[in-house]
Amino acid sequence: MLNTRPLGRGAAARKYDLLTAMGAHALGQGRSEQVLVLRLITLVTARYSWARDALCVGQREIARLWSVDERTVKREMAKLRGRGWLELTRAGARGRVAEYRLGVERILEDTRPGWSRVGPDFEHRLSDAPDDGPDDGPDDGKVVPLPLRAAQVPPPDLSDGSEWALAQAILHAEAPGPYASWLRALRREGRSGGRLMLCAPSRFHAAYVQTHLCAQLLAACQSVDAGIDEVVVSAGA
């Protein structure tokens, strides 16, 4: 497995392998998946800093590059974070854009079925490439298996395209424990201006989320819709 990030010796080849894996995956999928992956590939080739292992680009610039509006950028970036292909390393703030890094291990895990279509040499290289770092002991150079996915529950359904569905995708990827235990059960009840209203299965459930997870919940919602300034969780009837 290509188990190092694309830095150091052989980095150029690993970058091309990563982009090839994404492209081969997309070409075997439907149109919406193809567009999403093409947008990521274009963003990476145009703006990714491999030396810093970071993507630091504003939504307005991404929108211009993708020929879309900023609302579409928010949705697409949320989808990429939700599947673990992009990882947020620094949240955006006033006068400072958010910073991301590529989720290389997750990208390779998800694109593996398409490797054979590139060719046996490509599949072998990504499956068995040794670590080219220094020799630190008898285990150095061995293939490191991909970690299991943290969340052992299925990802949320994004078909309705709501702000809550996209926020759930982010929480599923970045906070799998709280998502599985508490946030997965919440249902969208409505929206009034900047207030998003969610429904919990019980009073205890609602109280726990409001007390312990409110900030995390609000941050995920605001990352896909800056118009949200409050998330209210109440118990269902």
Coordinates of N, CA and C in Angstrom, one line a residue:
M1 N 0.8 -1.2 0.0 CA 0.0 0.0 0.0 C 0.9 1.2 0.0
L2 N 0.4 2.3 -0.7 CA 1.1 3.5 -0.7 C 0.8 4.2 0.7
N3 N 1.7 3.9 1.6 CA 1.4 4.2 3.0 C 2.1 5.4 3.5
T4 N 2.8 6.2 2.7 CA 3.3 7.5 3.1 C 2.7 8.6 2.3
R5 N 2.7 9.8 2.8 CA 2.2 10.9 2.2 C 3.1 11.3 1.0
P6 N 2.6 12.0 0.0 CA 3.5 12.3 -1.2 C 4.5 13.4 -0.9
L7 N 5.5 13.0 -0.1 CA 6.6 14.0 0.3 C 7.9 13.2 0.2
G8 N 9.0 13.9 0.0 CA 10.3 13.3 0.1 C 10.6 12.5 -1.2
R9 N 11.5 11.5 -1.1 CA 12.0 10.7 -2.2 C 10.8 10.0 -2.9
G10 N 10.7 10.1 -4.2 CA 9.7 9.5 -4.9 C 8.3 10.2 -4.9
A11 N 8.3 11.4 -4.3 CA 7.0 12.1 -4.1 C 6.3 12.4 -5.4
A12 N 7.0 12.8 -6.4 CA 6.4 13.1 -7.7 C 5.6 11.9 -8.2
A13 N 6.1 10.7 -8.2 CA 5.4 9.5 -8.7 C 4.2 9.3 -7.8
R14 N 4.3 9.4 -6.5 CA 3.2 9.2 -5.6 C 2.1 10.1 -5.8
K15 N 2.4 11.4 -6.2 CA 1.3 12.4 -6.5 C 0.6 11.9 -7.7
Y16 N 1.3 11.5 -8.7 CA 0.6 11.1 -10.0 C -0.2 9.8 -9.7
D17 N 0.3 8.9 -8.9 CA -0.4 7.7 -8.6 C -1.7 8.0 -7.8
L18 N -1.7 9.0 -6.9 CA -2.9 9.4 -6.2 C -3.9 10.0 -7.1
L19 N -3.5 10.9 -8.0 CA -4.4 11.5 -8.9 C -5.0 10.5 -9.9
T20 N -4.1 9.6 -10.3 CA -4.6 8.5 -11.2 C -5.6 7.7 -10.6
A21 N -5.4 7.3 -9.3 CA -6.4 6.5 -8.6 C -7.7 7.2 -8.5
M22 N -7.7 8.5 -8.2 CA -9.0 9.2 -8.1 C -9.6 9.3 -9.5
G23 N -8.9 9.5 -10.6 CA -9.4 9.6 -11.9 C -10.0 8.3 -12.4
A24 N -9.3 7.2 -12.1 CA -9.8 5.9 -12.6 C -11.1 5.6 -11.8
H25 N -11.1 5.9 -10.5 CA -12.3 5.7 -9.7 C -13.5 6.5 -10.3
A26 N -13.3 7.7 -10.6 CA -14.4 8.6 -11.1 C -14.9 8.1 -12.4
L27 N -14.1 7.7 -13.3 CA -14.5 7.3 -14.6 C -15.4 6.0 -14.6
G28 N -15.4 5.3 -13.5 CA -16.2 4.1 -13.4 C -17.5 4.4 -12.6
Q29 N -17.8 5.7 -12.3 CA -18.9 6.1 -11.5 C -19.9 6.9 -12.3
G30 N -21.0 7.3 -11.7 CA -22.0 8.1 -12.3 C -21.5 9.6 -12.5
R31 N -22.3 10.4 -13.1 CA -22.0 11.8 -13.4 C -21.7 12.6 -12.2
S32 N -22.5 12.5 -11.2 CA -22.3 13.4 -10.0 C -21.0 13.1 -9.3
E33 N -20.7 11.8 -9.2 CA -19.4 11.4 -8.6 C -18.2 11.9 -9.5
Q34 N -18.4 11.8 -10.8 CA -17.3 12.2 -11.7 C -17.1 13.7 -11.5
V35 N -18.1 14.5 -11.4 CA -18.0 15.9 -11.3 C -17.3 16.3 -10.0
L36 N -17.7 15.6 -8.9 CA -17.1 15.9 -7.6 C -15.6 15.6 -7.6
V37 N -15.3 14.4 -8.1 CA -13.8 14.0 -8.1 C -13.0 14.9 -9.0
L38 N -13.6 15.2 -10.2 CA -12.9 16.1 -11.1 C -12.6 17.5 -10.4
R39 N -13.6 18.0 -9.7 CA -13.4 19.3 -9.0 C -12.3 19.1 -8.0
L40 N -12.2 18.0 -7.3 CA -11.1 17.9 -6.3 C -9.8 17.7 -7.0
I41 N -9.7 17.0 -8.1 CA -8.5 16.8 -8.8 C -8.0 18.2 -9.3
T42 N -8.9 19.0 -9.8 CA -8.5 20.3 -10.4 C -8.0 21.2 -9.2
L43 N -8.7 21.1 -8.1 CA -8.3 22.0 -6.9 C -6.9 21.5 -6.4
V44 N -6.7 20.2 -6.4 CA -5.4 19.7 -5.9 C -4.3 20.1 -6.9
T45 N -4.5 19.9 -8.2 CA -3.4 20.2 -9.1 C -3.1 21.7 -9.2
A46 N -4.1 22.5 -9.0 CA -4.0 24.0 -9.1 C -3.5 24.6 -7.8
R47 N -3.9 24.1 -6.6 CA -3.7 24.9 -5.4 C -3.1 24.1 -4.2
Y48 N -2.9 22.8 -4.4 CA -2.4 22.1 -3.2 C -1.0 22.3 -3.0
S49 N -0.6 22.6 -1.7 CA 0.8 22.7 -1.4 C 1.3 21.4 -0.9
W50 N 2.1 20.7 -1.7 CA 2.6 19.4 -1.3 C 3.7 19.5 -0.3
A51 N 4.4 20.6 -0.3 CA 5.5 20.8 0.6 C 4.9 20.9 2.1
R52 N 3.8 21.6 2.2 CA 3.2 21.8 3.5 C 2.1 20.8 3.7
D53 N 1.8 20.0 2.7 CA 0.7 19.0 2.8 C -0.6 19.8 3.2
A54 N -0.9 20.8 2.5 CA -2.0 21.7 2.9 C -2.7 22.3 1.7
L55 N -4.0 22.5 1.8 CA -4.8 23.2 0.9 C -5.4 24.4 1.6
C56 N -5.0 25.6 1.2 CA -5.5 26.8 1.9 C -6.0 27.8 0.9
V57 N -7.3 27.6 0.5 CA -7.8 28.4 -0.6 C -9.2 28.9 -0.1
G58 N -9.6 30.1 -0.4 CA -10.9 30.7 0.0 C -12.0 30.2 -0.9
Q59 N -13.2 30.2 -0.4 CA -14.3 29.7 -1.1 C -14.6 30.5 -2.4
R60 N -14.3 31.8 -2.4 CA -14.5 32.6 -3.6 C -13.6 32.1 -4.7
E61 N -12.3 31.9 -4.3 CA -11.4 31.4 -5.3 C -11.7 30.0 -5.9
I62 N -12.2 29.1 -5.0 CA -12.6 27.8 -5.4 C -13.8 27.9 -6.4
A63 N -14.7 28.8 -6.0 CA -15.9 29.0 -6.9 C -15.5 29.4 -8.3
R64 N -14.6 30.3 -8.3 CA -14.1 30.8 -9.6 C -13.4 29.7 -10.4
L65 N -12.6 28.9 -9.7 CA -11.9 27.8 -10.4 C -12.9 26.8 -10.9
W66 N -14.0 26.5 -10.2 CA -14.9 25.4 -10.5 C -16.1 26.0 -11.4
S67 N -16.1 27.3 -11.6 CA -17.2 27.9 -12.4 C -18.6 27.6 -11.7
V68 N -18.6 27.8 -10.4 CA -19.9 27.6 -9.6 C -20.0 28.7 -8.7
D69 N -21.1 28.7 -7.9 CA -21.3 29.7 -6.8 C -20.7 29.2 -5.5
E70 N -20.6 30.1 -4.6 CA -20.0 29.7 -3.3 C -20.9 28.7 -2.5
R71 N -22.2 28.8 -2.7 CA -23.0 27.8 -2.1 C -22.7 26.4 -2.5
T72 N -22.4 26.2 -3.8 CA -22.1 24.9 -4.4 C -20.7 24.5 -3.8
V73 N -19.8 25.4 -3.6 CA -18.5 25.1 -3.0 C -18.7 24.5 -1.6
K74 N -19.5 25.2 -0.8 CA -19.8 24.7 0.5 C -20.3 23.2 0.5
R75 N -21.2 23.0 -0.4 CA -21.8 21.6 -0.4 C -20.8 20.6 -0.9
E76 N -20.0 20.9 -1.9 CA -19.1 20.0 -2.4 C -17.9 19.7 -1.4
M77 N -17.5 20.7 -0.8 CA -16.4 20.6 0.2 C -16.9 19.8 1.4
A78 N -18.2 20.0 1.7 CA -18.8 19.2 2.8 C -18.9 17.7 2.5
K79 N -19.2 17.4 1.2 CA -19.2 16.0 0.8 C -17.8 15.4 0.8
L80 N -16.8 16.1 0.4 CA -15.5 15.6 0.4 C -15.0 15.4 1.9
R81 N -15.3 16.3 2.8 CA -15.0 16.1 4.2 C -15.8 14.9 4.7
G82 N -17.0 14.8 4.3 CA -17.9 13.7 4.9 C -17.4 12.4 4.5
R83 N -16.8 12.2 3.4 CA -16.2 10.9 3.0 C -14.8 10.7 3.4
G84 N -14.2 11.7 4.0 CA -12.8 11.6 4.5 C -11.7 11.9 3.5
W85 N -12.1 12.4 2.3 CA -11.1 12.7 1.3 C -10.4 14.0 1.6
L86 N -11.1 14.9 2.3 CA -10.4 16.1 2.8 C -10.6 16.2 4.3
E87 N -9.6 16.6 5.0 CA -9.6 16.7 6.4 C -9.3 18.1 6.8
L88 N -10.2 18.7 7.6 CA -10.1 20.0 8.1 C -9.0 20.1 9.2
T89 N -7.9 20.9 8.9 CA -6.8 21.0 9.9 C -6.9 22.4 10.6
R90 N -7.5 23.4 10.0 CA -7.7 24.7 10.7 C -9.0 25.3 10.2
A91 N -9.8 25.6 11.1 CA -11.1 26.2 10.8 C -10.9 27.6 10.3
G92 N -11.8 28.0 9.4 CA -11.8 29.4 8.9 C -12.3 30.4 9.9
A93 N -11.8 31.6 9.9 CA -12.2 32.6 10.8 C -12.2 34.0 10.0
R94 N -12.6 35.0 10.7 CA -12.6 36.3 10.0 C -11.2 36.7 9.5
G95 N -11.1 36.9 8.2 CA -9.8 37.3 7.6 C -8.9 36.1 7.4
R96 N -9.3 34.9 7.6 CA -8.5 33.7 7.5 C -9.3 32.6 6.9
V97 N -8.8 32.0 5.8 CA -9.6 30.9 5.2 C -9.2 29.6 5.9
A98 N -10.1 28.6 5.7 CA -9.9 27.3 6.3 C -8.8 26.6 5.6
E99 N -8.1 25.6 6.3 CA -7.0 24.8 5.8 C -7.4 23.4 5.8
Y100 N -7.1 22.6 4.8 CA -7.4 21.2 4.7 C -6.1 20.4 4.3
R101 N -6.2 19.1 4.5 CA -5.2 18.2 4.0 C -5.9 17.0 3.3
L102 N -5.3 16.4 2.4 CA -5.9 15.2 1.7 C -5.9 14.1 2.7
G103 N -7.0 13.4 2.7 CA -7.2 12.1 3.4 C -6.7 11.0 2.6
V104 N -5.3 10.9 2.4 CA -4.7 9.9 1.5 C -5.2 8.5 1.7
E105 N -5.1 8.1 3.0 CA -5.5 6.7 3.3 C -6.9 6.3 2.9
R106 N -7.8 7.3 3.2 CA -9.2 7.0 2.8 C -9.4 7.1 1.3
I107 N -8.7 8.0 0.6 CA -8.8 8.0 -0.8 C -8.4 6.7 -1.5
L108 N -7.2 6.2 -1.0 CA -6.7 4.9 -1.5 C -7.7 3.8 -1.2
E109 N -8.2 3.8 0.0 CA -9.2 2.7 0.4 C -10.4 2.7 -0.5
D110 N -10.9 3.9 -0.8 CA -12.2 4.0 -1.6 C -11.9 3.8 -3.1
T111 N -10.7 4.1 -3.6 CA -10.5 4.0 -5.0 C -9.9 2.6 -5.4
R112 N -9.6 1.8 -4.4 CA -8.9 0.5 -4.7 C -9.6 -0.3 -5.8
P113 N -10.9 -0.4 -5.8 CA -11.6 -1.2 -6.9 C -11.2 -0.8 -8.3
G114 N -10.8 0.4 -8.5 CA -10.4 0.9 -9.8 C -9.0 0.7 -10.2
W115 N -8.1 0.3 -9.3 CA -6.7 0.2 -9.6 C -6.4 -0.8 -10.7
S116 N -7.1 -1.9 -10.8 CA -6.8 -2.9 -11.8 C -7.1 -2.4 -13.2
R117 N -8.0 -1.4 -13.3 CA -8.3 -0.9 -14.6 C -7.1 0.0 -15.2
V118 N -6.3 0.5 -14.3 CA -5.1 1.2 -14.8 C -4.1 0.2 -15.3
G119 N -3.9 -0.9 -14.6 CA -2.9 -1.9 -15.1 C -2.3 -2.6 -13.9
P120 N -1.8 -3.8 -14.1 CA -1.3 -4.6 -13.0 C -0.1 -4.0 -12.3
D121 N 0.7 -3.2 -13.1 CA 1.9 -2.5 -12.5 C 1.4 -1.5 -11.5
F122 N 0.4 -0.8 -11.8 CA -0.2 0.3 -11.0 C -0.8 -0.4 -9.7
E123 N -1.5 -1.4 -9.9 CA -2.2 -2.1 -8.7 C -1.1 -2.7 -7.8
H124 N -0.1 -3.3 -8.4 CA 1.0 -3.8 -7.6 C 1.7 -2.8 -6.8
R125 N 2.0 -1.6 -7.5 CA 2.8 -0.6 -6.8 C 2.0 0.0 -5.6
L126 N 0.7 0.3 -5.8 CA -0.1 0.8 -4.7 C -0.3 -0.2 -3.6
S127 N -0.4 -1.5 -4.0 CA -0.7 -2.5 -3.0 C 0.6 -2.9 -2.2
D128 N 1.7 -2.8 -2.8 CA 2.9 -3.4 -2.2 C 4.1 -2.4 -2.0
A129 N 3.9 -1.1 -2.3 CA 5.0 -0.2 -2.2 C 5.6 -0.1 -0.8
P130 N 6.9 -0.3 -0.7 CA 7.5 -0.3 0.7 C 7.6 1.2 1.1
D131 N 7.7 1.3 2.4 CA 8.0 2.6 3.0 C 9.4 3.0 2.7
D132 N 9.7 4.2 2.2 CA 11.0 4.6 1.8 C 11.7 5.5 2.8
G133 N 11.2 5.4 4.0 CA 11.8 6.2 5.1 C 13.0 5.5 5.7
P134 N 13.7 6.1 6.7 CA 14.9 5.5 7.3 C 14.6 4.2 8.0
D135 N 15.6 3.4 8.1 CA 15.5 2.0 8.7 C 15.6 2.2 10.2
D136 N 14.4 2.0 10.8 CA 14.3 2.2 12.3 C 14.2 0.9 13.0
G137 N 14.2 -0.2 12.3 CA 14.1 -1.5 13.1 C 13.7 -2.6 12.1
P138 N 13.5 -3.8 12.7 CA 13.1 -4.9 11.8 C 11.8 -4.8 11.1
D139 N 10.9 -4.0 11.6 CA 9.6 -3.9 11.0 C 9.5 -2.8 9.9
D140 N 10.6 -2.0 9.8 CA 10.6 -0.9 8.9 C 10.5 -1.4 7.5
G141 N 9.7 -0.7 6.6 CA 9.6 -1.1 5.2 C 8.4 -2.1 5.0
K142 N 7.8 -2.6 6.1 CA 6.6 -3.4 5.9 C 5.4 -2.6 5.6
V143 N 4.5 -3.2 4.9 CA 3.2 -2.6 4.5 C 2.4 -2.3 5.8
V144 N 1.9 -1.1 6.0 CA 1.1 -0.8 7.1 C -0.4 -0.8 6.6
P145 N -1.2 -1.7 7.1 CA -2.6 -1.8 6.7 C -3.4 -0.6 7.0
L146 N -4.3 -0.3 6.2 CA -5.2 0.9 6.4 C -6.0 0.6 7.7
P147 N -6.1 1.7 8.5 CA -7.0 1.5 9.7 C -8.4 1.3 9.3
L148 N -9.1 0.6 10.2 CA -10.5 0.4 10.0 C -11.2 1.8 10.1
R149 N -12.3 1.9 9.4 CA -13.1 3.1 9.5 C -13.6 3.3 10.9
A150 N -13.4 4.5 11.4 CA -13.8 4.8 12.8 C -15.3 4.6 13.0
A151 N -16.1 5.0 12.1 CA -17.5 4.9 12.3 C -18.0 3.5 11.8
Q152 N -18.6 2.8 12.6 CA -19.2 1.5 12.2 C -20.6 1.5 11.9
V153 N -21.1 2.7 11.5 CA -22.5 2.9 11.1 C -22.4 3.5 9.6
P154 N -23.5 3.3 8.9 CA -23.5 3.8 7.5 C -23.5 5.3 7.5
P155 N -22.9 5.9 6.4 CA -23.0 7.3 6.3 C -24.4 7.8 6.1
P156 N -24.6 9.1 6.3 CA -26.0 9.6 6.1 C -26.3 9.7 4.7
D157 N -27.6 9.7 4.4 CA -28.2 9.9 3.1 C -28.1 11.4 2.7
L158 N -27.4 11.7 1.6 CA -27.2 13.0 1.2 C -28.2 13.4 0.0
S159 N -29.1 12.5 -0.3 CA -30.0 12.7 -1.5 C -30.8 14.0 -1.4
D160 N -31.3 14.4 -0.1 CA -32.1 15.6 -0.1 C -31.3 16.9 -0.1
G161 N -30.0 16.8 0.0 CA -29.2 18.0 -0.1 C -29.4 19.0 0.9
S162 N -30.0 18.7 2.0 CA -30.2 19.7 3.1 C -29.0 20.0 3.8
E163 N -29.0 21.2 4.5 CA -27.8 21.6 5.3 C -27.5 20.6 6.4
W164 N -28.6 20.0 7.0 CA -28.4 19.0 8.0 C -27.8 17.7 7.5
A165 N -28.2 17.3 6.3 CA -27.6 16.0 5.7 C -26.1 16.2 5.5
L166 N -25.7 17.4 5.0 CA -24.3 17.7 4.7 C -23.5 17.8 6.0
A167 N -24.1 18.4 7.0 CA -23.5 18.5 8.3 C -23.3 17.2 8.9
Q168 N -24.3 16.3 8.8 CA -24.2 14.9 9.3 C -23.0 14.2 8.6
A169 N -22.8 14.4 7.3 CA -21.7 13.7 6.6 C -20.4 14.1 7.3
I170 N -20.2 15.4 7.6 CA -19.0 15.9 8.2 C -18.8 15.3 9.6
L171 N -19.9 15.3 10.4 CA -19.8 14.7 11.7 C -19.5 13.2 11.7
H172 N -20.1 12.5 10.7 CA -19.9 11.1 10.5 C -18.4 10.8 10.3
A173 N -17.7 11.6 9.5 CA -16.3 11.4 9.2 C -15.4 11.9 10.3
E174 N -15.7 13.1 10.9 CA -14.8 13.7 11.8 C -15.1 13.5 13.3
A175 N -16.3 13.1 13.6 CA -16.6 12.8 15.0 C -17.4 11.5 15.1
P176 N -16.9 10.4 14.6 CA -17.6 9.2 14.5 C -18.2 8.7 15.8
G177 N -17.6 8.8 16.9 CA -18.1 8.4 18.2 C -19.4 9.1 18.6
P178 N -19.3 10.4 18.7 CA -20.5 11.2 19.0 C -21.6 11.0 18.0
Y179 N -21.2 11.0 16.7 CA -22.2 10.8 15.6 C -23.0 9.5 15.8
A180 N -22.3 8.4 16.0 CA -22.9 7.1 16.2 C -23.8 7.0 17.4
S181 N -23.3 7.6 18.5 CA -24.1 7.5 19.8 C -25.2 8.5 19.9
W182 N -25.0 9.7 19.4 CA -26.0 10.8 19.7 C -26.5 11.6 18.5
L183 N -25.7 11.9 17.5 CA -26.1 12.8 16.5 C -26.8 12.1 15.3
R184 N -26.5 10.8 15.1 CA -27.2 10.1 14.0 C -28.7 10.1 14.2
A185 N -29.2 10.0 15.4 CA -30.6 9.9 15.7 C -31.4 11.2 15.6
L186 N -30.7 12.3 15.4 CA -31.4 13.6 15.3 C -32.0 13.7 13.9
R187 N -33.2 14.4 13.9 CA -33.9 14.6 12.6 C -34.2 16.1 12.4
R188 N -34.1 16.5 11.2 CA -34.3 17.9 10.9 C -35.8 18.2 11.0
E189 N -36.2 19.2 11.9 CA -37.6 19.5 12.1 C -38.0 20.8 11.3
G190 N -37.0 21.7 11.1 CA -37.4 22.9 10.3 C -36.3 23.9 10.4
R191 N -36.5 25.0 9.8 CA -35.6 26.1 9.7 C -36.3 27.4 9.8
S192 N -35.9 28.3 10.6 CA -36.5 29.7 10.7 C -35.3 30.7 10.7
G193 N -35.1 31.3 9.6 CA -33.9 32.2 9.5 C -32.6 31.5 9.7
G194 N -31.9 32.0 10.7 CA -30.6 31.4 11.1 C -30.7 30.3 12.1
R195 N -31.9 29.9 12.5 CA -32.1 28.9 13.5 C -32.5 27.5 12.8
L196 N -31.7 26.5 13.0 CA -32.0 25.2 12.6 C -32.5 24.4 13.7
M197 N -33.7 23.8 13.5 CA -34.3 23.0 14.6 C -34.2 21.5 14.3
L198 N -33.7 20.8 15.3 CA -33.5 19.3 15.2 C -34.4 18.7 16.3
C199 N -34.8 17.4 16.0 CA -35.6 16.7 16.9 C -34.8 15.4 17.4
A200 N -34.8 15.2 18.7 CA -34.2 14.1 19.3 C -35.2 13.1 19.8
P201 N -34.9 11.8 19.9 CA -35.8 10.8 20.3 C -36.3 10.8 21.7
S202 N -35.7 11.6 22.6 CA -36.1 11.7 24.0 C -35.6 13.0 24.6
R203 N -36.2 13.3 25.8 CA -35.7 14.6 26.5 C -34.3 14.4 26.9
F204 N -33.9 13.3 27.4 CA -32.6 13.0 27.9 C -31.6 13.2 26.7
H205 N -32.0 12.6 25.6 CA -31.1 12.7 24.4 C -30.9 14.2 24.0
A206 N -32.0 14.9 23.9 CA -31.9 16.3 23.5 C -31.1 17.1 24.5
A207 N -31.3 16.9 25.8 CA -30.5 17.6 26.8 C -29.0 17.3 26.7
Y208 N -28.7 16.0 26.5 CA -27.3 15.7 26.4 C -26.6 16.4 25.2
V209 N -27.3 16.3 24.1 CA -26.7 17.0 22.9 C -26.5 18.5 23.1
Q210 N -27.5 19.1 23.7 CA -27.5 20.6 23.9 C -26.4 20.9 24.9
T211 N -26.2 20.0 25.9 CA -25.2 20.3 26.9 C -23.7 20.0 26.5
H212 N -23.6 18.9 25.8 CA -22.2 18.4 25.5 C -21.7 18.5 24.1
L213 N -22.7 18.6 23.1 CA -22.3 18.6 21.7 C -22.7 19.8 20.9
C214 N -23.3 20.8 21.6 CA -23.9 21.9 20.9 C -22.8 22.6 20.0
A215 N -21.6 22.9 20.6 CA -20.6 23.7 19.8 C -20.2 22.9 18.6
Q216 N -19.9 21.6 18.8 CA -19.5 20.7 17.7 C -20.6 20.7 16.6
L217 N -21.8 20.6 17.0 CA -23.0 20.5 16.1 C -23.1 21.8 15.3
L218 N -23.0 22.9 16.0 CA -23.1 24.2 15.3 C -22.0 24.5 14.3
A219 N -20.7 24.1 14.7 CA -19.6 24.3 13.8 C -19.8 23.5 12.5
A220 N -20.3 22.2 12.6 CA -20.5 21.4 11.4 C -21.6 22.1 10.5
C221 N -22.6 22.5 11.2 CA -23.7 23.2 10.4 C -23.2 24.5 9.7
Q222 N -22.5 25.3 10.4 CA -22.0 26.5 9.9 C -21.0 26.3 8.8
S223 N -20.3 25.2 8.8 CA -19.3 24.9 7.7 C -20.0 24.6 6.4
V224 N -21.2 24.3 6.4 CA -22.0 24.0 5.1 C -23.0 25.2 4.8
D225 N -23.3 25.9 5.9 CA -24.2 27.0 5.7 C -23.9 28.1 6.7
A226 N -23.2 29.2 6.2 CA -22.8 30.2 7.1 C -24.0 31.0 7.7
G227 N -25.2 30.8 7.1 CA -26.4 31.5 7.6 C -27.0 30.9 8.9
I228 N -26.5 29.8 9.3 CA -27.0 29.2 10.5 C -26.2 29.8 11.7
D229 N -26.9 30.4 12.7 CA -26.3 31.0 13.9 C -26.8 30.3 15.1
E230 N -27.7 29.3 15.0 CA -28.2 28.6 16.2 C -28.7 27.3 15.8
V231 N -28.4 26.3 16.6 CA -29.0 24.9 16.4 C -29.8 24.6 17.7
V232 N -31.1 24.3 17.6 CA -31.9 24.0 18.7 C -32.3 22.5 18.6
V233 N -32.1 21.8 19.7 CA -32.4 20.4 19.7 C -33.5 20.2 20.8
S234 N -34.7 19.7 20.3 CA -35.8 19.4 21.3 C -36.2 18.0 21.2
A235 N -37.0 17.5 22.1 CA -37.4 16.1 22.2 C -38.7 16.0 21.3
G236 N -38.7 14.8 20.7 CA -39.9 14.5 19.8 C -41.1 14.3 20.7
A237 N -42.3 14.3 20.0 CA -43.5 14.1 20.7 C -43.6 12.7 21.2

